[in-house]
Short mmCIF file of C-alpha atoms in Angstrom, two decimals:
data_model
loop_
_atom_site.label_atom_id
_atom_site.label_comp_id
_atom_site.label_asym_id
_atom_site.label_seq_id
_atom_site.Cartn_x
_atom_site.Cartn_y
_atom_site.Cartn_z
CA UNK A 1 -2.35 -1.38 29.28
CA UNK A 2 0.03 -3.55 27.29
CA UNK A 3 -0.03 -4.79 23.84
CA UNK A 4 -0.09 -8.73 22.43
CA UNK A 5 1.22 -9.42 19.06
CA UNK A 6 0.18 -12.62 17.42
CA UNK A 7 2.08 -13.82 14.67
CA UNK A 8 -0.35 -13.89 11.44
CA UNK A 9 2.10 -13.68 8.41
CA UNK A 10 5.62 -14.60 8.54
CA UNK A 11 8.19 -12.60 6.81
CA UNK A 12 9.08 -15.85 4.59
CA UNK A 13 5.57 -15.81 3.35
CA UNK A 14 5.52 -12.22 2.41
CA UNK A 15 8.55 -12.59 0.64
CA UNK A 16 7.40 -15.48 -1.28
CA UNK A 17 4.08 -13.61 -2.12
CA UNK A 18 6.23 -10.53 -3.25
CA UNK A 19 8.25 -12.79 -5.77
CA UNK A 20 4.70 -13.64 -7.34
CA UNK A 21 3.16 -10.00 -7.11
CA UNK A 22 6.35 -9.07 -8.95
CA UNK A 23 5.89 -11.44 -12.02
CA UNK A 24 2.25 -10.51 -11.96
CA UNK A 25 3.22 -6.83 -12.28
CA UNK A 26 5.72 -7.50 -15.23
CA UNK A 27 3.23 -9.55 -17.09
CA UNK A 28 0.89 -6.93 -16.78
CA UNK A 29 3.01 -4.37 -18.22
CA UNK A 30 4.61 -6.52 -20.67
CA UNK A 31 3.37 -5.18 -23.99
CA UNK A 32 4.61 -1.68 -23.01
CA UNK A 33 8.42 -0.45 -23.32
CA UNK A 34 7.94 2.86 -21.28
CA UNK A 35 9.06 2.90 -17.68
CA UNK A 36 6.42 2.07 -15.03
CA UNK A 37 5.67 4.96 -12.55
CA UNK A 38 5.80 3.11 -9.11
CA UNK A 39 4.49 5.36 -6.48
CA UNK A 40 4.82 4.73 -2.63
CA UNK A 41 2.27 5.93 -0.12
CA UNK A 42 4.41 6.84 2.93
CA UNK A 43 4.85 5.79 5.46
CA UNK A 44 3.34 2.41 5.75
CA UNK A 45 4.32 1.10 2.50
CA UNK A 46 7.93 1.96 2.46
CA UNK A 47 9.33 -1.62 3.30
CA UNK A 48 6.75 -3.37 1.10
CA UNK A 49 7.59 -0.78 -1.68
CA UNK A 50 11.34 -1.28 -1.44
CA UNK A 51 10.99 -5.09 -1.49
CA UNK A 52 8.50 -5.16 -4.47
CA UNK A 53 10.30 -2.93 -6.93
CA UNK A 54 13.29 -5.09 -6.58
CA UNK A 55 11.09 -7.94 -8.11
CA UNK A 56 9.62 -5.94 -10.99
CA UNK A 57 12.00 -6.56 -13.63
CA UNK A 58 11.26 -3.72 -15.97
CA UNK A 59 12.32 -0.06 -16.54
CA UNK A 60 10.53 2.25 -13.76
CA UNK A 61 10.81 5.43 -12.18
CA UNK A 62 9.83 5.79 -8.72
CA UNK A 63 8.43 8.60 -6.43
CA UNK A 64 6.44 9.22 -2.92
CA UNK A 65 3.28 10.53 -1.59
CA UNK A 66 2.36 10.73 1.73
CA UNK A 67 -1.55 11.38 2.50
CA UNK A 68 -2.61 12.74 5.88
CA UNK A 69 -6.41 12.45 7.41
CA UNK A 70 -7.60 15.51 9.40
CA UNK A 71 -10.56 15.93 11.83
CA UNK A 72 -11.35 14.56 15.36
CA UNK A 73 -8.82 12.49 16.74
CA UNK A 74 -11.16 9.85 18.08
CA UNK A 75 -12.94 9.16 14.90
CA UNK A 76 -12.01 8.07 11.43
CA UNK A 77 -11.92 10.83 9.01
CA UNK A 78 -13.14 10.77 5.30
CA UNK A 79 -11.08 14.05 4.88
CA UNK A 80 -7.63 13.65 3.17
CA UNK A 81 -4.99 16.02 2.02
CA UNK A 82 -1.35 15.68 0.55
CA UNK A 83 1.14 16.29 2.76
CA UNK A 84 3.64 15.14 0.27
CA UNK A 85 2.97 15.51 -3.25
CA UNK A 86 4.70 13.78 -6.62
CA UNK A 87 7.88 15.03 -8.13
CA UNK A 88 7.70 12.94 -11.30
CA UNK A 89 5.22 14.09 -14.03
CA UNK A 90 2.87 11.26 -14.77
CA UNK A 91 0.86 12.35 -17.79
CA UNK A 92 0.67 9.78 -20.38
CA UNK A 93 2.59 7.31 -18.41
CA UNK A 94 1.50 3.75 -16.87
CA UNK A 95 1.40 4.27 -12.89
CA UNK A 96 1.37 1.71 -10.11
CA UNK A 97 0.54 3.00 -6.67
CA UNK A 98 2.10 0.71 -4.00
CA UNK A 99 0.01 0.71 -0.90
CA UNK A 100 0.27 -1.01 2.57
CA UNK A 101 -3.23 -1.50 3.39
CA UNK A 102 -6.46 -0.85 1.35
CA UNK A 103 -9.58 -0.68 4.02
CA UNK A 104 -12.32 1.60 3.62
CA UNK A 105 -10.80 3.07 0.40
CA UNK A 106 -11.39 6.72 1.39
CA UNK A 107 -7.74 7.72 1.25
CA UNK A 108 -6.96 5.53 -1.91
CA UNK A 109 -10.52 7.30 -3.47
CA UNK A 110 -9.08 10.50 -2.97
CA UNK A 111 -5.31 9.69 -4.14
CA UNK A 112 -6.46 8.21 -7.09
CA UNK A 113 -9.18 10.98 -8.14
CA UNK A 114 -5.95 13.42 -7.74
CA UNK A 115 -3.72 11.26 -9.93
CA UNK A 116 -6.25 10.58 -12.93
CA UNK A 117 -6.60 14.71 -13.10
CA UNK A 118 -2.79 14.27 -14.35
CA UNK A 119 -3.98 12.25 -17.18
CA UNK A 120 -2.00 8.78 -16.59
CA UNK A 121 -1.78 6.42 -19.49
CA UNK A 122 -3.25 3.83 -17.00
CA UNK A 123 -3.63 4.10 -13.07
CA UNK A 124 -3.41 0.52 -11.14
CA UNK A 125 -2.97 -0.17 -7.43
CA UNK A 126 -1.11 -2.51 -5.63
CA UNK A 127 -1.55 -3.24 -1.88
CA UNK A 128 0.03 -5.63 0.44
CA UNK A 129 -3.24 -5.88 2.66
CA UNK A 130 -6.78 -5.52 0.82
CA UNK A 131 -9.38 -5.53 3.43
CA UNK A 132 -12.01 -5.46 0.43
CA UNK A 133 -14.86 -6.58 2.69
CA UNK A 134 -14.53 -3.46 4.46
CA UNK A 135 -14.77 -1.17 1.51
CA UNK A 136 -16.71 1.90 1.74
CA UNK A 137 -15.74 3.50 -1.96
CA UNK A 138 -15.54 1.87 -5.41
CA UNK A 139 -11.77 1.35 -5.21
CA UNK A 140 -10.31 -1.77 -6.52
CA UNK A 141 -6.95 -3.44 -5.71
CA UNK A 142 -5.16 -4.68 -8.97
CA UNK A 143 -2.47 -6.55 -7.43
CA UNK A 144 -3.31 -7.86 -3.57
CA UNK A 145 -0.48 -9.60 -1.52
CA UNK A 146 -3.03 -10.61 1.04
CA UNK A 147 -6.86 -10.52 1.52
CA UNK A 148 -7.77 -10.09 4.76
CA UNK A 149 -11.27 -9.61 6.58
CA UNK A 150 -10.87 -8.12 9.94
CA UNK A 151 -7.99 -7.57 12.62
CA UNK A 152 -5.74 -4.89 13.60
CA UNK A 153 -2.29 -5.48 12.04
CA UNK A 154 1.09 -4.37 12.66
CA UNK A 155 4.36 -5.03 11.22
CA UNK A 156 6.32 -4.84 7.88
CA UNK A 157 5.56 -1.19 7.73
CA UNK A 158 1.96 -1.21 9.28
CA UNK A 159 2.15 0.53 12.59
CA UNK A 160 0.07 1.57 15.52
CA UNK A 161 1.30 4.91 17.11
CA UNK A 162 4.41 4.77 14.98
CA UNK A 163 5.41 1.58 16.74
CA UNK A 164 6.16 -2.04 14.92
CA UNK A 165 6.86 -0.87 11.62
CA UNK A 166 10.33 -2.59 11.75
CA UNK A 167 8.90 -6.22 12.53
CA UNK A 168 9.67 -8.89 9.44
CA UNK A 169 6.28 -10.44 9.57
CA UNK A 170 2.69 -9.25 10.16
CA UNK A 171 1.01 -9.64 13.58
CA UNK A 172 -2.28 -9.20 14.97
CA UNK A 173 -2.34 -6.60 17.76
CA UNK A 174 -4.73 -6.81 20.50
CA UNK A 175 -4.77 -5.08 23.96
CA UNK A 176 -3.56 -6.90 26.90
CA UNK A 177 -5.65 -5.57 29.66
CA UNK A 178 -3.97 -7.69 32.44
CA UNK A 179 -0.63 -5.56 31.99
#
């Protein structure tokens, strides 16, 4: 069985949207002189994170977290654990979590609860892809690159079994049963 990749969002369109997101984020925090703590959720958000923080023209600190779901390999798990925690303290600071995709919201809900216990001044989410129609939790994305309702997508950090992250654009992945 092979995979078919259908172009969905071009690299150029992503870069243009990131420019706009960068300006929106700067405007949102314009009355605060303190550094913004930008947190990258690994692995999927690393390309988006790298491009986005270069468009956010303001002082910042950066850090990384990695979440892991555990449970049956054949079903989506709502059980989430940290496999890499923050190193930067966030108490009393404005925090922006940067994620590749927020779908059902379970992982992000877990992360937000953990971060809120650390008493940040504010806590917002920026996601490259917001699948808000699939949300099963109350998680709200504050800055969304693109709103999608369906389709399995890869590229620009998003993967399927650790493949396709390196693609410049975003592609819809489908199974090509004929191969």
